[in-house]
Coordinates of C-alpha atoms (C1' of nucleotides) in Angstrom, one line a residue:
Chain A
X1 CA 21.8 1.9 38.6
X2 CA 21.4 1.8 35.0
X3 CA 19.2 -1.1 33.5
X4 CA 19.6 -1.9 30.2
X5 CA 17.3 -3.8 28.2
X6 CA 18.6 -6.0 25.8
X7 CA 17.1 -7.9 22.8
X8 CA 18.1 -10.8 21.4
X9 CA 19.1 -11.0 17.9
X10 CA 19.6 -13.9 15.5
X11 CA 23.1 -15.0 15.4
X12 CA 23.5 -15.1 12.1
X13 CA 23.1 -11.6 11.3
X14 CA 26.1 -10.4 12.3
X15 CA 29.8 -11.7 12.7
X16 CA 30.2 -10.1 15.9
X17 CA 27.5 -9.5 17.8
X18 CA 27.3 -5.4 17.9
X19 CA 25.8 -5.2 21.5
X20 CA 29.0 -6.3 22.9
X21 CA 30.9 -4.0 22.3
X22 CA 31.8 -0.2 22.0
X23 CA 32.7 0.3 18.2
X24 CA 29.7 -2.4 17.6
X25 CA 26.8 0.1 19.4
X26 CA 28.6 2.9 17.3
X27 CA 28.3 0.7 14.3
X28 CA 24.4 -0.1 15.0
X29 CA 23.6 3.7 16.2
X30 CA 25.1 5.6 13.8
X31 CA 24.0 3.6 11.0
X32 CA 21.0 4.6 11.8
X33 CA 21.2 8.2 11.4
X34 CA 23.3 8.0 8.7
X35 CA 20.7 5.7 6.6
X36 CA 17.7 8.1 7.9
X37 CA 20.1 10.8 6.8
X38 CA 20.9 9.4 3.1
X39 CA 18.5 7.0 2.4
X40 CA 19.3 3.0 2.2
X41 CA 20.5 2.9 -1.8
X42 CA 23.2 6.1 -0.6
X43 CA 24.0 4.7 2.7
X44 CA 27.9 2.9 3.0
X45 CA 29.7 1.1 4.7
X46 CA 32.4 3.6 4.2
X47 CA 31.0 6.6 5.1
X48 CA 29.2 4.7 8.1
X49 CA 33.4 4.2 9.3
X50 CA 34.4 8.1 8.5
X51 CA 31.1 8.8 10.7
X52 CA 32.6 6.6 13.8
X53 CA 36.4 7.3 13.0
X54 CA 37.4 3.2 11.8
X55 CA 37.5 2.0 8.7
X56 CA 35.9 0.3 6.1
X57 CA 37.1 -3.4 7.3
X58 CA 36.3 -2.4 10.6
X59 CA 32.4 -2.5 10.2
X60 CA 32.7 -5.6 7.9
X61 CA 34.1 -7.0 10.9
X62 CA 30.8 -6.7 12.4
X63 CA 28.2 -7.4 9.7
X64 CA 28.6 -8.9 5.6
X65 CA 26.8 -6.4 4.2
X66 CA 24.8 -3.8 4.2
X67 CA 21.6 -5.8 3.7
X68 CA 22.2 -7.8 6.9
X69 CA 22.6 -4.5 8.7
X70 CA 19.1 -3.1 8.1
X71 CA 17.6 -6.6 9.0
X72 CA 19.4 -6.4 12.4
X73 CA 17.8 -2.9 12.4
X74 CA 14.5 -4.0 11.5
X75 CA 14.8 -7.0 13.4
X76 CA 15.6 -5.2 16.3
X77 CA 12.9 -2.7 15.8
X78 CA 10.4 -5.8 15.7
X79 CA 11.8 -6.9 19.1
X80 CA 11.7 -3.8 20.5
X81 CA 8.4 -3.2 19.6
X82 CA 6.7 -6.7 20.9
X83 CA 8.8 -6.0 24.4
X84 CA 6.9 -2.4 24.0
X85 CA 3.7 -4.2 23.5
X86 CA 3.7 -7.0 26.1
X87 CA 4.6 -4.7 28.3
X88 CA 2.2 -2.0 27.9
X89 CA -0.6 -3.8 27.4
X90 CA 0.1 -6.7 30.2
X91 CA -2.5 -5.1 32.4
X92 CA -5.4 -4.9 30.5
X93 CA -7.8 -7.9 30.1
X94 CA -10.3 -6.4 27.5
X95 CA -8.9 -7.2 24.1
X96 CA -10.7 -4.7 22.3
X97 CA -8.8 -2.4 24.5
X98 CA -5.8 -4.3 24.2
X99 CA -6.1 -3.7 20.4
X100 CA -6.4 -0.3 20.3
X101 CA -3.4 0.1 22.8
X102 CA -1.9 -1.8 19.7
X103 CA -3.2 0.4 17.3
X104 CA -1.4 3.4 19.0
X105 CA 1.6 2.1 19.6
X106 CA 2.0 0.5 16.2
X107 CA 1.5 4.4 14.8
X108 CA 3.8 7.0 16.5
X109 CA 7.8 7.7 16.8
X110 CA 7.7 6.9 20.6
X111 CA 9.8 9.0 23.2
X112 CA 13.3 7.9 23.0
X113 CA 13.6 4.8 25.3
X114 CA 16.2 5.6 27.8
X115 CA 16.8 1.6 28.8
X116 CA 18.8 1.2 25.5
X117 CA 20.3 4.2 25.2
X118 CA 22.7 3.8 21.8
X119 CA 19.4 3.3 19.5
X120 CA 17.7 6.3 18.7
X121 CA 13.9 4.2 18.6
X122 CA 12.5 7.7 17.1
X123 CA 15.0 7.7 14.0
X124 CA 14.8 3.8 13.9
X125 CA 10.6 4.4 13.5
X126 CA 11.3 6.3 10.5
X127 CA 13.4 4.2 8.9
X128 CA 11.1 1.3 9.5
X129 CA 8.9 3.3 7.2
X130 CA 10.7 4.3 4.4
X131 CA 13.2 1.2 4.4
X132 CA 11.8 -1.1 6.2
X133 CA 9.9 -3.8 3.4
X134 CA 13.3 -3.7 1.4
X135 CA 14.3 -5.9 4.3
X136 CA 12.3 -8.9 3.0
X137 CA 11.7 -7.3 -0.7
X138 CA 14.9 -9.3 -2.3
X139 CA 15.5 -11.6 -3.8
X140 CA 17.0 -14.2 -0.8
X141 CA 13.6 -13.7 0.7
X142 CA 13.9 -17.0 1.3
X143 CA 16.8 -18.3 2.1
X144 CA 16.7 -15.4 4.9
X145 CA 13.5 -16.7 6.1
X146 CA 15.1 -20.2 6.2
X147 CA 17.8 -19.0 8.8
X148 CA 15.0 -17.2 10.8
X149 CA 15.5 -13.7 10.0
X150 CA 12.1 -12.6 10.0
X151 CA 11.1 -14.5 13.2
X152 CA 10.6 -11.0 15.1
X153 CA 8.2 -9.6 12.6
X154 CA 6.5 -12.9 12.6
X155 CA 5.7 -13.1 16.0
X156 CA 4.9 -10.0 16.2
X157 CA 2.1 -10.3 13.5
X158 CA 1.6 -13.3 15.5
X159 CA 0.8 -11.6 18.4
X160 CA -1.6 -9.2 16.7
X161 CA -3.3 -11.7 15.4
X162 CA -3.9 -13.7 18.4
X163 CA -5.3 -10.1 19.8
X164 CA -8.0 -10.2 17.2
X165 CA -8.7 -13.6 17.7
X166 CA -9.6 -12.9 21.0
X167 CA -11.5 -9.9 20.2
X168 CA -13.8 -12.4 17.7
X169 CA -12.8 -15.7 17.5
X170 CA -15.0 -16.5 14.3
X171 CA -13.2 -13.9 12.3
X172 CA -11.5 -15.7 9.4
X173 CA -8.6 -13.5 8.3
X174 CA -6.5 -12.9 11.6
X175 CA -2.9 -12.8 10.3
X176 CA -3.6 -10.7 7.3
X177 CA -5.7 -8.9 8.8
X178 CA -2.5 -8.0 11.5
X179 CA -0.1 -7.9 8.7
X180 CA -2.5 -5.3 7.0
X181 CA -2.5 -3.4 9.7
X182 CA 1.0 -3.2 10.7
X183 CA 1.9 -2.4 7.1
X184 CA 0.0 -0.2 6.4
X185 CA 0.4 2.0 10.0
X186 CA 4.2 2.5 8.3
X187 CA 2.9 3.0 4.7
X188 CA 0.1 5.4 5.1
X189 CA 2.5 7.6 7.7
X190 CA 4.7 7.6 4.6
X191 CA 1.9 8.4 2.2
X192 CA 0.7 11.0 4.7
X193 CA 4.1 12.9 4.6
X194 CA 5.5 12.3 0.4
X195 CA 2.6 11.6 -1.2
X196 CA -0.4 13.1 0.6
X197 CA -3.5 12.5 -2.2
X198 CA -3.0 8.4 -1.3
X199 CA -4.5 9.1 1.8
X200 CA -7.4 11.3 3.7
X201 CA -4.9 13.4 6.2
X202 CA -2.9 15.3 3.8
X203 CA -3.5 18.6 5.7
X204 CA -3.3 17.7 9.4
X205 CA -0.3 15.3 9.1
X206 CA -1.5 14.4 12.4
X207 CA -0.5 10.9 12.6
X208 CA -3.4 10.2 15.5
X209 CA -5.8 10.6 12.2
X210 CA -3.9 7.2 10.9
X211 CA -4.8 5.3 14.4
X212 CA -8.5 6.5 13.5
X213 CA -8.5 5.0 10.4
X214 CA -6.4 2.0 11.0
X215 CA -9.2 1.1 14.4
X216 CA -12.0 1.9 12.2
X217 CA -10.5 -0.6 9.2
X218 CA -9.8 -3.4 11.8
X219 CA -13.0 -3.0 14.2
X220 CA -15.4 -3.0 10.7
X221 CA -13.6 -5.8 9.9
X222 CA -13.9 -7.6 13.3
X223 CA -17.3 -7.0 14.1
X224 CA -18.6 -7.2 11.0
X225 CA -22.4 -8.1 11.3
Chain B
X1 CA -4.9 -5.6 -38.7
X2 CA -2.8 -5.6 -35.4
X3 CA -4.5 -2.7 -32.5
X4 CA -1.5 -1.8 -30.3
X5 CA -2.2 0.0 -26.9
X6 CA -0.1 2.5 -26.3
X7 CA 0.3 3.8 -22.8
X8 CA 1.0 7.8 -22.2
X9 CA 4.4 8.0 -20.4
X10 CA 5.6 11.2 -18.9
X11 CA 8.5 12.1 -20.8
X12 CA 10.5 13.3 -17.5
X13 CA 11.3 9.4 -17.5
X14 CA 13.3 8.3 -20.3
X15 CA 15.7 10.4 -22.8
X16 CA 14.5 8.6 -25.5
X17 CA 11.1 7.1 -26.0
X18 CA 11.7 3.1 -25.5
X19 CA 8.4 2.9 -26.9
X20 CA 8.9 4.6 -30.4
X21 CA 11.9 2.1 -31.4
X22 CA 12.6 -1.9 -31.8
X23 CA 15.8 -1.3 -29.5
X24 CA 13.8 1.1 -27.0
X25 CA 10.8 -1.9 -26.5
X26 CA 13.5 -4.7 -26.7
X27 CA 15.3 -2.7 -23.3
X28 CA 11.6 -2.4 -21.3
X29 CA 10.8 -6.1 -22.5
X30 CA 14.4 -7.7 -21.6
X31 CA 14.4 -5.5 -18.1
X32 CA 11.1 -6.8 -17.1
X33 CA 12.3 -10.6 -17.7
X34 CA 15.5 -9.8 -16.5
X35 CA 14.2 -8.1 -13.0
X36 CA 12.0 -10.7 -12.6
X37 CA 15.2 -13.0 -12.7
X38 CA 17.7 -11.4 -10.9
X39 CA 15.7 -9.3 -8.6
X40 CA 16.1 -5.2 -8.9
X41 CA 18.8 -4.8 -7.1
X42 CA 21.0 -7.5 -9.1
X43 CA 19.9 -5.8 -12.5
X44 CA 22.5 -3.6 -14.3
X45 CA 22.2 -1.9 -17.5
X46 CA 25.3 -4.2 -18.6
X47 CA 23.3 -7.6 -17.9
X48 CA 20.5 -6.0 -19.7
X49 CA 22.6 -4.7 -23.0
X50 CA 24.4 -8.2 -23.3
X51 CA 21.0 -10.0 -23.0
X52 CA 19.4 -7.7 -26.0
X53 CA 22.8 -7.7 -28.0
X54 CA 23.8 -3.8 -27.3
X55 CA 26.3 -2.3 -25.3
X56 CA 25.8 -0.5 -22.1
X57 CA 25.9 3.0 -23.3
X58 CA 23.1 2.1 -25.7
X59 CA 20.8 1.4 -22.6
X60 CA 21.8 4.7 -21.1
X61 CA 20.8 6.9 -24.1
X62 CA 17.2 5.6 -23.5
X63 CA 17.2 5.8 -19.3
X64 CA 19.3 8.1 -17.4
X65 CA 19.4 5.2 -14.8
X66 CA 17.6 2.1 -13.5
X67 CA 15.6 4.0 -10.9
X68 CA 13.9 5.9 -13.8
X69 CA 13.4 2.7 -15.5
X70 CA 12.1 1.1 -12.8
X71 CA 9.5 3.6 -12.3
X72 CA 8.8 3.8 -15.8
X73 CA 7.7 0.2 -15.5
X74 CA 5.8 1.0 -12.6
X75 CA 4.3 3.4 -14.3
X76 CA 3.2 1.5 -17.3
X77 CA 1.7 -1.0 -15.2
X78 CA -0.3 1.4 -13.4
X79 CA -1.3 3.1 -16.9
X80 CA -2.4 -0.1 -18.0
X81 CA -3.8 -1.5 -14.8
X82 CA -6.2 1.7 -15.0
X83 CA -7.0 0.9 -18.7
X84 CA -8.1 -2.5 -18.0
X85 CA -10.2 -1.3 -14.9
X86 CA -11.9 1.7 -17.0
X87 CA -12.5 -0.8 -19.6
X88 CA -13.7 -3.5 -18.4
X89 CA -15.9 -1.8 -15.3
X90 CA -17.5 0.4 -18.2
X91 CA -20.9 -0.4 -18.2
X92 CA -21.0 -1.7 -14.3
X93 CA -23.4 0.9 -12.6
X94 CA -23.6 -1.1 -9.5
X95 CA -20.7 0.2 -7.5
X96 CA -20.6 -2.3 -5.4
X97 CA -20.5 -4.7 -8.3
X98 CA -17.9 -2.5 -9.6
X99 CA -15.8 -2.5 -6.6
X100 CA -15.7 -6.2 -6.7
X101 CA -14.8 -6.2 -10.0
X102 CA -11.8 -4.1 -9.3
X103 CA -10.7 -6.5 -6.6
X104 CA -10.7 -9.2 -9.1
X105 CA -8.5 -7.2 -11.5
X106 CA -6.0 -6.1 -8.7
X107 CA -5.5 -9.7 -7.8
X108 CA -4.4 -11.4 -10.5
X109 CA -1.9 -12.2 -12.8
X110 CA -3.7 -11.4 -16.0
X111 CA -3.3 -13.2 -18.8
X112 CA -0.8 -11.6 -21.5
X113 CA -2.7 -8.7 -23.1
X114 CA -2.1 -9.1 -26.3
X115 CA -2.8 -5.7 -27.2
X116 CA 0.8 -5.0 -26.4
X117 CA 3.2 -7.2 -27.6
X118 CA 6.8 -6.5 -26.3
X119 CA 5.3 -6.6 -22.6
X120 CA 5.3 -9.7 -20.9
X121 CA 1.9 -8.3 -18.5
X122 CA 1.9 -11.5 -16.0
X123 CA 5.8 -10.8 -15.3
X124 CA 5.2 -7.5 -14.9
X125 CA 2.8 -8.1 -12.3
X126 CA 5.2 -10.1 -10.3
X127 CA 7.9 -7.2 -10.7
X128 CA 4.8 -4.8 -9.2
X129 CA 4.5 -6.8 -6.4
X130 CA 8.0 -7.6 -5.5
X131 CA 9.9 -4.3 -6.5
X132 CA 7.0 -1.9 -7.0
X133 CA 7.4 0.1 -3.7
X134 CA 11.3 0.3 -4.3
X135 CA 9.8 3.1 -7.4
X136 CA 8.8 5.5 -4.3
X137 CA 10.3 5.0 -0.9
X138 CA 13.4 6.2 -2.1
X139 CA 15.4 9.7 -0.5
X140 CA 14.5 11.5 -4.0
X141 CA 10.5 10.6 -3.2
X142 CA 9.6 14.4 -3.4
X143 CA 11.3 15.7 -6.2
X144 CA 10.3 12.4 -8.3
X145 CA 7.0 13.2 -7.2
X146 CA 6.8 16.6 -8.4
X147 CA 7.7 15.9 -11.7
X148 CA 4.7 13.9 -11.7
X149 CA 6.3 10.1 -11.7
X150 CA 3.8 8.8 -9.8
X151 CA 0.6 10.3 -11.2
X152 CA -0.3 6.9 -12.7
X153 CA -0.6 5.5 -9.3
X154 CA -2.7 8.1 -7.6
X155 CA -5.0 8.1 -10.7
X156 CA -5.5 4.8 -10.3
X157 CA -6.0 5.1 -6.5
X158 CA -8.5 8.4 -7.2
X159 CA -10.6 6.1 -9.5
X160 CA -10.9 3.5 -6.6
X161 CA -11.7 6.1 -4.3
X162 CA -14.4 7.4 -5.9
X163 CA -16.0 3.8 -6.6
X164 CA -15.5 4.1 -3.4
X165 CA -17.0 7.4 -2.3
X166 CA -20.1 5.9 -4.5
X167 CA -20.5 2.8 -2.4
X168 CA -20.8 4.9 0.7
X169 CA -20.8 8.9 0.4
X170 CA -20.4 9.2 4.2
X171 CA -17.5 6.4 4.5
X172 CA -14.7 9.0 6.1
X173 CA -11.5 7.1 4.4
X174 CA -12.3 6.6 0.8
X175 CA -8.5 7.6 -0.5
X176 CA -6.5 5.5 2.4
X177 CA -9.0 2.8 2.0
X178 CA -8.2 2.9 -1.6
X179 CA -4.3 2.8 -1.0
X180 CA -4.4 0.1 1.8
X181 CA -6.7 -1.7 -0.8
X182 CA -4.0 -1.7 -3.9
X183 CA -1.0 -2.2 -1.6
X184 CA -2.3 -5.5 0.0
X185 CA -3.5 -6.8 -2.8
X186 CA 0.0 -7.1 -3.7
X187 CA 1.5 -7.1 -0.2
X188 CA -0.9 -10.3 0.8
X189 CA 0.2 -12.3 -2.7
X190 CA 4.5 -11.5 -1.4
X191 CA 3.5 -12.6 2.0
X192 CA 1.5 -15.6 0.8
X193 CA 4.5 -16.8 -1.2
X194 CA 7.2 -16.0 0.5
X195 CA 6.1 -15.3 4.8
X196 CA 3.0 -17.4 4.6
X197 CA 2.5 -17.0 8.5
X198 CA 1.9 -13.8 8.0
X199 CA -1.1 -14.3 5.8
X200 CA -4.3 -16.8 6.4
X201 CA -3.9 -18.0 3.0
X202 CA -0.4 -20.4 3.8
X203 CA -1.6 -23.6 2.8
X204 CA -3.7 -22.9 -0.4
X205 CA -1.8 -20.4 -2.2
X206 CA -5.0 -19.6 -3.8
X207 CA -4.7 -16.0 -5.4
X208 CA -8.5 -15.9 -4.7
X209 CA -8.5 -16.0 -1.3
X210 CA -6.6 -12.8 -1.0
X211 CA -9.6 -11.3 -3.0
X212 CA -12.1 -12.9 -0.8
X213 CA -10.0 -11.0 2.4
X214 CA -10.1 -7.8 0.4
X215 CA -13.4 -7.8 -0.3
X216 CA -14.6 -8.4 3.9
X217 CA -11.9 -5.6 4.5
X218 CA -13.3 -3.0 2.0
X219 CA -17.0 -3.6 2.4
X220 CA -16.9 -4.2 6.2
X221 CA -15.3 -0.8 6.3
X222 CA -17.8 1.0 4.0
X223 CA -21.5 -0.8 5.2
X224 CA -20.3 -0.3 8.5
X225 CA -23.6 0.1 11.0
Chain C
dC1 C1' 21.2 10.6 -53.0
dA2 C1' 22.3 13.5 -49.1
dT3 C1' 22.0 14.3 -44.5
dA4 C1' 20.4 13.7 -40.1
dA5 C1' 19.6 10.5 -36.5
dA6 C1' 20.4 6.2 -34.1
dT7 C1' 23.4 2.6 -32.9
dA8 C1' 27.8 0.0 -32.1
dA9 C1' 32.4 -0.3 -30.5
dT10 C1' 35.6 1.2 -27.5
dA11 C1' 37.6 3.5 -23.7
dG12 C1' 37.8 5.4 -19.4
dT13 C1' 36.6 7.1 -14.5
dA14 C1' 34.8 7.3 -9.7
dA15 C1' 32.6 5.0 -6.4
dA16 C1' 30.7 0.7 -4.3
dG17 C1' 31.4 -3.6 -2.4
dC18 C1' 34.1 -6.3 -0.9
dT19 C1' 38.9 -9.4 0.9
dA20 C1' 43.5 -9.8 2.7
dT21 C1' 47.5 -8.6 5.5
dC22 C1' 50.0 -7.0 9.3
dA23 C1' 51.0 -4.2 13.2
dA24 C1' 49.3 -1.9 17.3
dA25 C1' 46.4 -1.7 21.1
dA26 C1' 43.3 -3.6 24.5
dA27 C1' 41.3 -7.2 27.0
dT28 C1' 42.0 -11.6 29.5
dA29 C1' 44.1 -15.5 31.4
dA30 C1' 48.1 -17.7 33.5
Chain D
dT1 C1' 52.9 -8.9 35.7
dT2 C1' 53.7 -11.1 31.8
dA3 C1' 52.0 -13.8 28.1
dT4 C1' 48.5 -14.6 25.0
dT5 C1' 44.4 -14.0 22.7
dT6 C1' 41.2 -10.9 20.8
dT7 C1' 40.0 -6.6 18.7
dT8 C1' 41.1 -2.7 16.2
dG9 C1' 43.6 0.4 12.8
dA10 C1' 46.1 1.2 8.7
dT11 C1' 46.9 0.1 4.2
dA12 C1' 46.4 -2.2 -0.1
dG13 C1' 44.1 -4.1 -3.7
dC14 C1' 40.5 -6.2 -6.6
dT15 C1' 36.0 -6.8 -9.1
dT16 C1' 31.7 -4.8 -10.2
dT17 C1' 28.6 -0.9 -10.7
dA18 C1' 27.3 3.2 -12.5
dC19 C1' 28.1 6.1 -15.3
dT20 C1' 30.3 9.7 -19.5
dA21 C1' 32.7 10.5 -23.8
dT22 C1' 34.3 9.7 -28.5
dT23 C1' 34.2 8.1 -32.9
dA24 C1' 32.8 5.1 -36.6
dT25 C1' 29.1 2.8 -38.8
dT26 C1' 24.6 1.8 -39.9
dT27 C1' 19.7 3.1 -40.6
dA28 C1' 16.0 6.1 -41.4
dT29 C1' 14.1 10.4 -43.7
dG30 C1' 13.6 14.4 -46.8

DNA sequence: CATAAATAATAGTAAAGCTATCAAAAATAA
DNA sequence: TTATTTTTGATAGCTTTACTATTATTTATG
């Protein structure tokens, strides 16, 4: 029997909640290789419709705009990604350890996960990268943190930062120190692949040279002295 | 007698040099208000020609689009960002004095340069912080990049690097160190604004602390052992 | 003063970003 | 199984954005 693994989304992202139905997974699935395909700023809701055979109003139905959309995507992503981590890393008591199970995780297009089978997670990683800050990089930034919408990425930076807590509990800059490194596990794989001088793995593009970095960045930092 | 710094744009960017006419600098100093206002996405050319008292066409003979002007104002700021560093780290020999120094710099709203007149520096800053990114992770990242559009930034990022490389010859990361360095200086100031659980810094909103994190993050990282 | 260059005024087009309406189909409840 | 509610499909239309083109007028320059 199939399991599939749902996560729960903030109401007020969509109208209709997507999950529930068949032209709603179509909707959030092909969305998503349509905006890895032609970027955010070229992606429609209209050619999103010709792509799953409805129309326009059909996938306004289903979410206001096009903004809300990549939220629920990132959102989603977030979610994803903190069930991921719990689970992976519910075994091991060492933080350090636990940390750099993080580390890895945070930095690679995992294998497709097979419980949630109308998300491509591989294709949802990349757009993370490239698209994922114009998510909160508007300006209703607030107003869409008021109603919660960044509560995934939150407690997931949350979680992070309670790792390194636990790792050192007299370092002083937890949070940014896990929003550093979350961010910048997305921005130097983009860096790495468009504009290779910003970082030291132009050649390899081997993206287990950005989990080197990133561990040696957070572990100076942690055990500094 | 009036010094006015002029900052070497690559001509790829504009059709007509906004710089060489009172309409051109009234279009790059009304955009940067006006972006500031209405965020980048909200901003047309049409808001921008009633503001400054031309018609829309007259915008478009000096940008082919606000993607090109948007990274011309990235750009500048990162032509002028290196400027002020150069400048003002001149006679530092002290990396590691200079290296704070550039911290400082990157963290800050600086107050109006007065050098240049028609740019409004501190708003510009605030436009770097918020929209800056938009200028590259865009689907036309590679060709934009080999036309050069974003040699500012790596210059600046080459300069840190090498300060850098000077702290530490044997530090492994200089140029992603450098990159993570510039884009959470900014990152840590949105966060700390707008998503202050995600930075250490909620409650004080103190620009200075950001440097203070910076600064444990970079030298932890480069004294390491 | 002549001429070239820059600007203003106006018009127009295709696409994006929606909203509204109504009928057909599908799901569900009586 | 029929009645009813919910969802979808088809179509239309409207405002704004993102441009391009044309011509007249002003401004700068030789």
């Amino acid at each position: 029997m199939k399991q599939q693994l749902q996560i729960r989304m903030n109401e007020n992202l969509f109208l209709r909640n997507p999950a529930q139905s068949e032209l709603g997974k179509k909707i959030v699935g092909s969305s998503i290789l349509l905006i890895h395909n032609n970027g955010f700023e070229n992606f429609t809701f209209k050619k999103l419709a010709e792509v799953i055979g409805t129309t326009e109003a059909g996938v306004y139905r289903y979410f206001e705009n096009k903004h809300k959309l990549l939220v629920y995507l990132t959102s989603w992503y977030w979610g994803w990604l903190e069930f991921q981590i719990v689970f992976k890393t519910n075994n091991i008591k060492n933080p350090v350890v636990k940390l750099k199970k993080v580390i890895s995780l945070l930095g690679s297009a995992v294998e497709d996960d097979l419980q949630t089978d109308y998300i491509d997670e591989g294709v949802l990683y990349k757009i993370i990268i490239k698209e994922g800050s114009k998510a909160y990089l508007t300006k209703q930034v607030g107003e869409d943190n008021e109603k919660h919408f960044f509560k995934p990425y939150k407690d997931l930076c949350s979680i992070v930062g309670d790792i390194i807590i636990e790792c050192n509990p007299k370092y002083k800059y937890p949070k940014s120190l896990a929003s550093t490194l979350i961010e910048m596990s997305h921005f130097q794989n983009f860096f790495m692949i468009n504009l290779p001088s910003l970082t030291d793995f132009g050649n390899s593009k081997e993206p287990n040279d950005i989990a080197l970095f990133l561990t040696d960045l957070v572990f100076s930092s942690i055990n500094k002295k």
